[in-house]
Tab-separated table of C-alpha atoms in Angstrom:
chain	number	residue	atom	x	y	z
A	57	UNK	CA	47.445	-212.854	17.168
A	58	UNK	CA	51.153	-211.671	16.531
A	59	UNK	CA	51.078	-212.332	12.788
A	60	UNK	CA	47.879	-210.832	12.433
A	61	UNK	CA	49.052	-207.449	14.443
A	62	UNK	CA	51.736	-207.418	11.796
A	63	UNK	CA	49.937	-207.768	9.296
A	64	UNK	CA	47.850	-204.833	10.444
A	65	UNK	CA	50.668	-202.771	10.869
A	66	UNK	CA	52.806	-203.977	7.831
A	67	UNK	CA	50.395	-205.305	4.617
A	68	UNK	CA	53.590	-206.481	3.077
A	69	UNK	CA	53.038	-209.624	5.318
A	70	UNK	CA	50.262	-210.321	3.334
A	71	UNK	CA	52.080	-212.791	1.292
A	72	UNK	CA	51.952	-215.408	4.152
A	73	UNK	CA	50.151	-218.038	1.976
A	74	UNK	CA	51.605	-216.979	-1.631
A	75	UNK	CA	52.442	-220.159	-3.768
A	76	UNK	CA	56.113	-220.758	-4.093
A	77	UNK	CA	57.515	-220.001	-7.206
A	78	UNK	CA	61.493	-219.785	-7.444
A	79	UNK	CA	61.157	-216.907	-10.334
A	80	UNK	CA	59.601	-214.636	-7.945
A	81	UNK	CA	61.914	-212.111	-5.959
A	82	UNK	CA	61.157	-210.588	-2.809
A	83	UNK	CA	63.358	-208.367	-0.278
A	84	UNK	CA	62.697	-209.807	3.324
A	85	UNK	CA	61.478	-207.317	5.481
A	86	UNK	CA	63.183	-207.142	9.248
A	87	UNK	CA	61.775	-206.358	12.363
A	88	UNK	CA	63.588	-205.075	15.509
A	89	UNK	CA	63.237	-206.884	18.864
A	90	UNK	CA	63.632	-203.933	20.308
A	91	UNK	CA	60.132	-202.228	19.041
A	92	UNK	CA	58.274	-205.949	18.974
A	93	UNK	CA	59.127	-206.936	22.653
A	94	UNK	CA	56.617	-205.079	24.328
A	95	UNK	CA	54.059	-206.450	22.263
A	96	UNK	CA	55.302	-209.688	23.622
A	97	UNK	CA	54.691	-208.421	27.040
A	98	UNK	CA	51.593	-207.578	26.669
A	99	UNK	CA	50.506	-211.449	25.015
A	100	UNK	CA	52.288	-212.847	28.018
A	101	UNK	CA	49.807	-210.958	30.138
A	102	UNK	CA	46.853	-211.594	28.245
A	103	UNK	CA	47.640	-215.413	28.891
A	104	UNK	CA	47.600	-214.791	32.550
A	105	UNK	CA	44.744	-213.263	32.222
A	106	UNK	CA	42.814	-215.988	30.737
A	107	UNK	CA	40.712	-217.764	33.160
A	108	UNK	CA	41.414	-221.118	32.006
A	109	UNK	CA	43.966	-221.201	34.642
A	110	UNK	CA	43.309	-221.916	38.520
A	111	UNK	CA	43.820	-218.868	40.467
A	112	UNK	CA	46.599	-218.329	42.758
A	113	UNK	CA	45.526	-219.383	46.321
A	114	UNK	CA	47.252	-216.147	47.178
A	115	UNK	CA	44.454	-214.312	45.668
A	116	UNK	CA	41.406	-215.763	46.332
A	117	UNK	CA	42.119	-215.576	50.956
A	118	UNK	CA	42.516	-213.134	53.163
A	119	UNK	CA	46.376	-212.292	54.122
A	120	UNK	CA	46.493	-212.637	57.872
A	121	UNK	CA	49.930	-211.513	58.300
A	122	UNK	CA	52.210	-208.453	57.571
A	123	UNK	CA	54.929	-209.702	54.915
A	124	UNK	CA	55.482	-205.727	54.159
A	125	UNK	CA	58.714	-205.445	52.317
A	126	UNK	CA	61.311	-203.510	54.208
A	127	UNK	CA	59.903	-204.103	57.842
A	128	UNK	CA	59.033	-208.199	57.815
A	129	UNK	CA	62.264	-210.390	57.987
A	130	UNK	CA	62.058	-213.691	55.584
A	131	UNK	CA	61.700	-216.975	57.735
A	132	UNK	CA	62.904	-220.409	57.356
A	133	UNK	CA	60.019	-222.411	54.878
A	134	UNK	CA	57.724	-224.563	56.838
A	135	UNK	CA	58.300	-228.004	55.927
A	136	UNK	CA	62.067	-227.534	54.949
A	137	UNK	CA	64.718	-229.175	56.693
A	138	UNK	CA	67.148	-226.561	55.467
A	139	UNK	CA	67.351	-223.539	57.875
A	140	UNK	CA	68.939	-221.315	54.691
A	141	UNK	CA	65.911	-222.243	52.899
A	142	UNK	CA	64.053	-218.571	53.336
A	143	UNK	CA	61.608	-216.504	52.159
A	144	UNK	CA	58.712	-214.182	52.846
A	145	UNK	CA	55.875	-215.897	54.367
A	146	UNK	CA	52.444	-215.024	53.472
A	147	UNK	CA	49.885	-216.492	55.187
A	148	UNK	CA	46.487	-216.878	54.209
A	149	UNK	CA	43.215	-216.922	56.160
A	150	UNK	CA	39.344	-217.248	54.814
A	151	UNK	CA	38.365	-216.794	51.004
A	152	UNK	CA	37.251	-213.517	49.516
A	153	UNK	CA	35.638	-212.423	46.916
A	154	UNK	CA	37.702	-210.538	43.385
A	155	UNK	CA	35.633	-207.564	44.026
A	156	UNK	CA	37.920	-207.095	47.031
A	157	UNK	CA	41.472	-208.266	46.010
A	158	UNK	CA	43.762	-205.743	46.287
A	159	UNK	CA	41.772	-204.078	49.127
A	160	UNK	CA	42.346	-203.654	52.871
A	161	UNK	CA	39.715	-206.788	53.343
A	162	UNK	CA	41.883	-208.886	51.420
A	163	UNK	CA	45.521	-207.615	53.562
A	164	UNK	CA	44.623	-205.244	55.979
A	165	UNK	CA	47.752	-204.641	57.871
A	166	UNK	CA	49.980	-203.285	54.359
A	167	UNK	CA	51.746	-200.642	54.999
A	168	UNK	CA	49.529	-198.549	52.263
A	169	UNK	CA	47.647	-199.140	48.988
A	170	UNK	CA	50.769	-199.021	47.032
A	171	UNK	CA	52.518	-202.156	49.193
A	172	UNK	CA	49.545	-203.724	48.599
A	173	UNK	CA	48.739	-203.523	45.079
A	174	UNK	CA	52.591	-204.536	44.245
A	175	UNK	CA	51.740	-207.747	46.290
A	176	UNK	CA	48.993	-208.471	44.533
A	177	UNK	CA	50.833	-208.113	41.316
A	178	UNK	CA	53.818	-210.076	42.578
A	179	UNK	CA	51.177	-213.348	43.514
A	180	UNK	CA	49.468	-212.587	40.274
A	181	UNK	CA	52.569	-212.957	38.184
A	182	UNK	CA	54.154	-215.814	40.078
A	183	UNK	CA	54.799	-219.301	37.737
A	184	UNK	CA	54.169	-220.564	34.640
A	185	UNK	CA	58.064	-219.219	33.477
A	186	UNK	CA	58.106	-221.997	30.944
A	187	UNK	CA	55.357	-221.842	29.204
A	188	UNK	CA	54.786	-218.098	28.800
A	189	UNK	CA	58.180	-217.984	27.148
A	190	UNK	CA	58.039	-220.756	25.083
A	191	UNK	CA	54.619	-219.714	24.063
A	192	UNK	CA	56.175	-216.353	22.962
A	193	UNK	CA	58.837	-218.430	21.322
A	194	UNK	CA	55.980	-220.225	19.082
A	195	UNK	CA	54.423	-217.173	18.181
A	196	UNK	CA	57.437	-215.733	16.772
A	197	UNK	CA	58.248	-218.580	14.503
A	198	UNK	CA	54.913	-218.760	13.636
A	199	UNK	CA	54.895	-214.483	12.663
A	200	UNK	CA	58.568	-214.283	11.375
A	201	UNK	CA	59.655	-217.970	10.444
A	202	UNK	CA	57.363	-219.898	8.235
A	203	UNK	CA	56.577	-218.549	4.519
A	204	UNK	CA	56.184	-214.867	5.499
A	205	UNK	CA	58.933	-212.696	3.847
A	206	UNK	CA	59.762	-211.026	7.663
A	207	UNK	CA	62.686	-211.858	9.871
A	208	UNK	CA	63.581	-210.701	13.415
A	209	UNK	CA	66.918	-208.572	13.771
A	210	UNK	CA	68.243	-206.047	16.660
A	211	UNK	CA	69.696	-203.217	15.435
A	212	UNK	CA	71.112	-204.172	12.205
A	213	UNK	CA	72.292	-207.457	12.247
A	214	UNK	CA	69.376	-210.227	11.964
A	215	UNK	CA	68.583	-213.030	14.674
A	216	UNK	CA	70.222	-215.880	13.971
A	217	UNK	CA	68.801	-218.171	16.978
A	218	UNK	CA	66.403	-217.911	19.482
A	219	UNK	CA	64.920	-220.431	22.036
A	220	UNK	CA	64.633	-221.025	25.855
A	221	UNK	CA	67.846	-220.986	27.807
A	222	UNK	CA	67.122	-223.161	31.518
A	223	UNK	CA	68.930	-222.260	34.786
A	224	UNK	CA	69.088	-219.952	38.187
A	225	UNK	CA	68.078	-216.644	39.014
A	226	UNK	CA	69.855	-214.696	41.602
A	227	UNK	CA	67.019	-213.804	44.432
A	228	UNK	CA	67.518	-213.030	47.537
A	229	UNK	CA	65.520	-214.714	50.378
A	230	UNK	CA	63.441	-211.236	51.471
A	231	UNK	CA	62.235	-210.851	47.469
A	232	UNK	CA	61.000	-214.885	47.480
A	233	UNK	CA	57.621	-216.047	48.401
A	234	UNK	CA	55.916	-218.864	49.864
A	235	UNK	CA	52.609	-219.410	50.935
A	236	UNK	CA	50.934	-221.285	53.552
A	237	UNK	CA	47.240	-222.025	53.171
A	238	UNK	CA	44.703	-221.866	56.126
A	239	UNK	CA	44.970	-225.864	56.185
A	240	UNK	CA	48.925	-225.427	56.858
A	241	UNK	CA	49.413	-226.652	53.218
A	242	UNK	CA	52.897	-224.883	51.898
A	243	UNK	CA	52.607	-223.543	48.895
A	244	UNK	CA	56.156	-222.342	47.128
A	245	UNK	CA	56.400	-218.994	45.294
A	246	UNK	CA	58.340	-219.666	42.009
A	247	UNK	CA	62.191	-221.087	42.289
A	248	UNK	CA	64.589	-218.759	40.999
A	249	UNK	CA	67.049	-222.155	40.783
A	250	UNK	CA	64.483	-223.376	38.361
A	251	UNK	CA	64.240	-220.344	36.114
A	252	UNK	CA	63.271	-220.214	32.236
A	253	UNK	CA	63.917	-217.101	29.916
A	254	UNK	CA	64.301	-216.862	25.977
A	255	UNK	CA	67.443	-215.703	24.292
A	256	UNK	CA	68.331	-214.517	21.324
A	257	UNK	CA	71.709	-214.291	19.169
A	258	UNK	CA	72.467	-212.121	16.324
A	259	UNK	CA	74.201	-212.669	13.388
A	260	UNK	CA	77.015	-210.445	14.872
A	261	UNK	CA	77.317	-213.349	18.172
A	262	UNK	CA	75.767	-210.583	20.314
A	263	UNK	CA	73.332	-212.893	23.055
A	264	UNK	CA	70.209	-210.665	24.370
A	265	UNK	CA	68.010	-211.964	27.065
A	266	UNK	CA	64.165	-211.438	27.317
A	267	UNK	CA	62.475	-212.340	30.623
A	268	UNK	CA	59.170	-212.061	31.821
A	269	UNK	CA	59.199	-213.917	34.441
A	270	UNK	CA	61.429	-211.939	37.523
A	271	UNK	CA	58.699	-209.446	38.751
A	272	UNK	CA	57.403	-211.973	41.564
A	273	UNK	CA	60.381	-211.675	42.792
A	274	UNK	CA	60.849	-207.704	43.327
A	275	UNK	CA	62.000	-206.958	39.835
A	276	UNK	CA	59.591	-204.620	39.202
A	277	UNK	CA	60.296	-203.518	36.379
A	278	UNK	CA	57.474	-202.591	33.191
A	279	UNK	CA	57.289	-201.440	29.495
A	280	UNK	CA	54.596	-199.798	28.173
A	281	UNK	CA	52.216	-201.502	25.750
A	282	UNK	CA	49.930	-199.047	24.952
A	283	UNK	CA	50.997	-198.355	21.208
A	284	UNK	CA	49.929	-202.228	20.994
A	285	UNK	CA	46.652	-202.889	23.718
A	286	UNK	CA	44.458	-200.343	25.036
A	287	UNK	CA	42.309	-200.278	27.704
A	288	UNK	CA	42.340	-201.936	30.538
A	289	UNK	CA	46.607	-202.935	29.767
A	290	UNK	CA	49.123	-200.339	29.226
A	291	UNK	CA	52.301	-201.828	31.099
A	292	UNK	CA	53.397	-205.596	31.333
A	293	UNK	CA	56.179	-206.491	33.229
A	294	UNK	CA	59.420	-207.430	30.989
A	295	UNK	CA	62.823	-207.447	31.639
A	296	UNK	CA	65.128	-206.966	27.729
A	297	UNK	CA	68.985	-207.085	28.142
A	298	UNK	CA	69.647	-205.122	26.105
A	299	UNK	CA	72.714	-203.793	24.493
A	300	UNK	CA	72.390	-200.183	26.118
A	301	UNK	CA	71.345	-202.160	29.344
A	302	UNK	CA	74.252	-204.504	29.110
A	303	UNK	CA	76.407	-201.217	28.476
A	304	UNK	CA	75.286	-199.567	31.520
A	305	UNK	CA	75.682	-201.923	34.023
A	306	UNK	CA	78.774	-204.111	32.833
A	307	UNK	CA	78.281	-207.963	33.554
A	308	UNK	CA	74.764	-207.689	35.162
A	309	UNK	CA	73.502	-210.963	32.485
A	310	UNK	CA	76.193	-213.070	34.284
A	311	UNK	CA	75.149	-211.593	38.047
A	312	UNK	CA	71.794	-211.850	37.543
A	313	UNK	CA	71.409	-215.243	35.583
A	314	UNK	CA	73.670	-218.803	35.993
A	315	UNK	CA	72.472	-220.873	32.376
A	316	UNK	CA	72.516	-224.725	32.835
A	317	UNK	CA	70.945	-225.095	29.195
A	318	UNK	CA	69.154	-223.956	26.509
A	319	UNK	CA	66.978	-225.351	23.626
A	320	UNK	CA	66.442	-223.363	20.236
A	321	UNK	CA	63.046	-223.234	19.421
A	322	UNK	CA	64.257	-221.593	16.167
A	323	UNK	CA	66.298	-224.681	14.842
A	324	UNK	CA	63.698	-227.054	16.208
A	325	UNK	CA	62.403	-229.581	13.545
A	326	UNK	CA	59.303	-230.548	15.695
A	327	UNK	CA	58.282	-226.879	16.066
A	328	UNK	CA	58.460	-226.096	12.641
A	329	UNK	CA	56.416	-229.094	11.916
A	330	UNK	CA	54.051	-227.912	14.971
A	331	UNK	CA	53.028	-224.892	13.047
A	332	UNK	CA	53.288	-226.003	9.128
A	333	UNK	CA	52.227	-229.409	9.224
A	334	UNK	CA	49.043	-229.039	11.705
A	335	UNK	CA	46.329	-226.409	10.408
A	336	UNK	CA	44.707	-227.685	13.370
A	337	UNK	CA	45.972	-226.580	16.236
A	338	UNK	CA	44.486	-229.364	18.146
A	339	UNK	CA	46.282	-231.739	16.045
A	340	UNK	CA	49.567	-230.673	16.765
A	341	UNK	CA	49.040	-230.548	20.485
A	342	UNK	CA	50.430	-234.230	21.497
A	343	UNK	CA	53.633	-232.965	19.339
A	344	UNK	CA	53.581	-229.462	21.311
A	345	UNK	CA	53.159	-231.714	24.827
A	346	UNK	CA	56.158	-234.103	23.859
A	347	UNK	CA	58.614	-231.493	23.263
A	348	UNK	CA	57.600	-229.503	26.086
A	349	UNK	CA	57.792	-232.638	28.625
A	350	UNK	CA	61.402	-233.308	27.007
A	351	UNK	CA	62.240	-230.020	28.332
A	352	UNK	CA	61.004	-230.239	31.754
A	353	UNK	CA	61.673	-233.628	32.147
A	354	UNK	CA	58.436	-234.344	33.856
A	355	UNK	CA	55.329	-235.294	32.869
A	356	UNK	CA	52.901	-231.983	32.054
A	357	UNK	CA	49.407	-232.517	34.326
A	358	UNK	CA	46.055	-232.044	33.383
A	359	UNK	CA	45.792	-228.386	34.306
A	360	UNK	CA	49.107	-227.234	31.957
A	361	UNK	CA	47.379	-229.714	28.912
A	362	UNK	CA	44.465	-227.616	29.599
A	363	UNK	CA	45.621	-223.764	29.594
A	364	UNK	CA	48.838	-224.103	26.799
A	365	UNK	CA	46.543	-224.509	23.746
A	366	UNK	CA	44.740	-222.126	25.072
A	367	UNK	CA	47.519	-220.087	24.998
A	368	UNK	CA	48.961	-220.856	21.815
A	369	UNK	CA	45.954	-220.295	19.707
A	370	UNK	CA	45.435	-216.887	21.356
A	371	UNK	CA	49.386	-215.762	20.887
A	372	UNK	CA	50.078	-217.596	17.692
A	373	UNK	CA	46.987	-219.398	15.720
């Protein structure tokens, strides 16, 4: 879907599949991060969208509490033996219906319409940090890296590297969530100590961070994406550190995130390989599934082998 919205927008990509031929001469076209991220956004909530994923417990039951921001106090976790393990508890009662999330059937005691519809957006974006990202990541090699004549830059100095960068997220215990079902069952919100975001580093050594994964906990911040989708999207929550955001608030990259790694997805042999060797998507899943494993260090399960080529084909393919 991304190279075929540039291609839209820029027929110059149409050389994609052009034999190569070392006598012919073309000038690479660039295109900022800074006018493609919200496009990103918007894929990133189109996957969350699909339905190939479970729902969130969170919205398919009834809210029988009153976690209202500002007026509840966070709580120990049930189940933790760590009394500084906090966060805001949401408790959930009997199933309803979608026609009536978001309503005051599904959390009746919110403080108004507006708590409650930032709940529901908080639950609705809440996990899957890893794979949206690297996702986006495979999109943009597969738009700006292959044998298209377009590279990504920011300002004026191209991208040199981009990938996912692993580590912690500075939350405080009133903007985390946990859940527990009505059969006691705890459910976590996401772990800001088990974080994923991509980065990006010019040519110039300048490192930019792109994050769409911090609005479940408070971070509520959007970008419009109407240029892009139309109806029913026109915001998707992102968070770009910038340079003019950088600028403004000195240090907040270092405040906000503590990196333990990263991977580049640019550099990567096997991703490359992912998207020129395999026509197929399909075929190139078990490759897709071993790097992705190597990065979590766990085993994926049935439900992630399900939804990411899913994913893929509707970001990148």
């Amino acid at each position: 879907m991304l190279y075929v919205h540039l291609l839209l927008f820029n027929p110059w990509g149409a050389d994609r599949c052009r034999p190569f031929d070392p006598t012919f001469k073309v000038k690479i076209q660039t295109v900022d991060l800074e006018i493609i991220y919200p496009f990103l956004a918007s894929l990133c909530y189109l996957c969350r969208s699909l339905s190939v994923t479970k729902p969130h417990p969170g919205l398919t039951h009834r809210i029988t509490n009153s976690p209202n921001p500002g007026v509840a106090l966070p709580e120990p976790i049930p189940g933790s033996n760590d009394t500084e393990d906090q966060a805001m508890i949401v408790r959930l009662g009997s199933p309803v219906s979608p026609q009536v999330l978001a309503t005051q059937t599904w959390w009746p005691t919110a403080l108004s319409e507006k708590v409650r519809n930032k709940m529901r957006r908080r639950i609705t974006f809440d996990g899957f940090d890893f794979h949206l990202h690297w996702v986006v990541c495979f999109a943009l090699i597969d738009a700006f890296y292959t044998e298209q004549k377009i590279r990504l830059k920011y300002k004026s100095h191209p991208i040199a590297d981009f990938g996912l960068a692993h580590g912690k997220f500075r939350v405080t215990c009133q903007d985390r969530l946990a859940y527990v079902l009505p059969d006691g069952t705890v459910r976590r919100g996401q772990d800001p100590d088990d974080h994923w975001w991509i980065y990006f580093t010019t040519m110039k050594g300048e490192e930019l961070i792109l994050d769409f994964g911090v609005y479940t906990w408070n971070m509520a911040m959007f970008i419009g994406t109407e240029p892009y989708i139309h109806e029913p999207l026109f915001m998707a929550p992102a968070v770009f550190f910038n340079r003019m955001l950088n600028k403004n608030v000195p240090n907040i990259t270092t405040q906000l995130y503590t990196e333990k790694e990263r991977f580049s997805v640019l550099k990567d042999k096997d991703m490359a390989s992912a998207i020129l060797d395999y026509p197929q998507l399909i075929k190139a899943m078990p490759l897709c599934f071993k790097w992705a494993e190597n990065k979590l260090k766990r085993k994926l399960n049935g439900e992630e082998k399900e939804f990411l080529p899913h994913w893929i084909r509707e970001v990148a393919f």
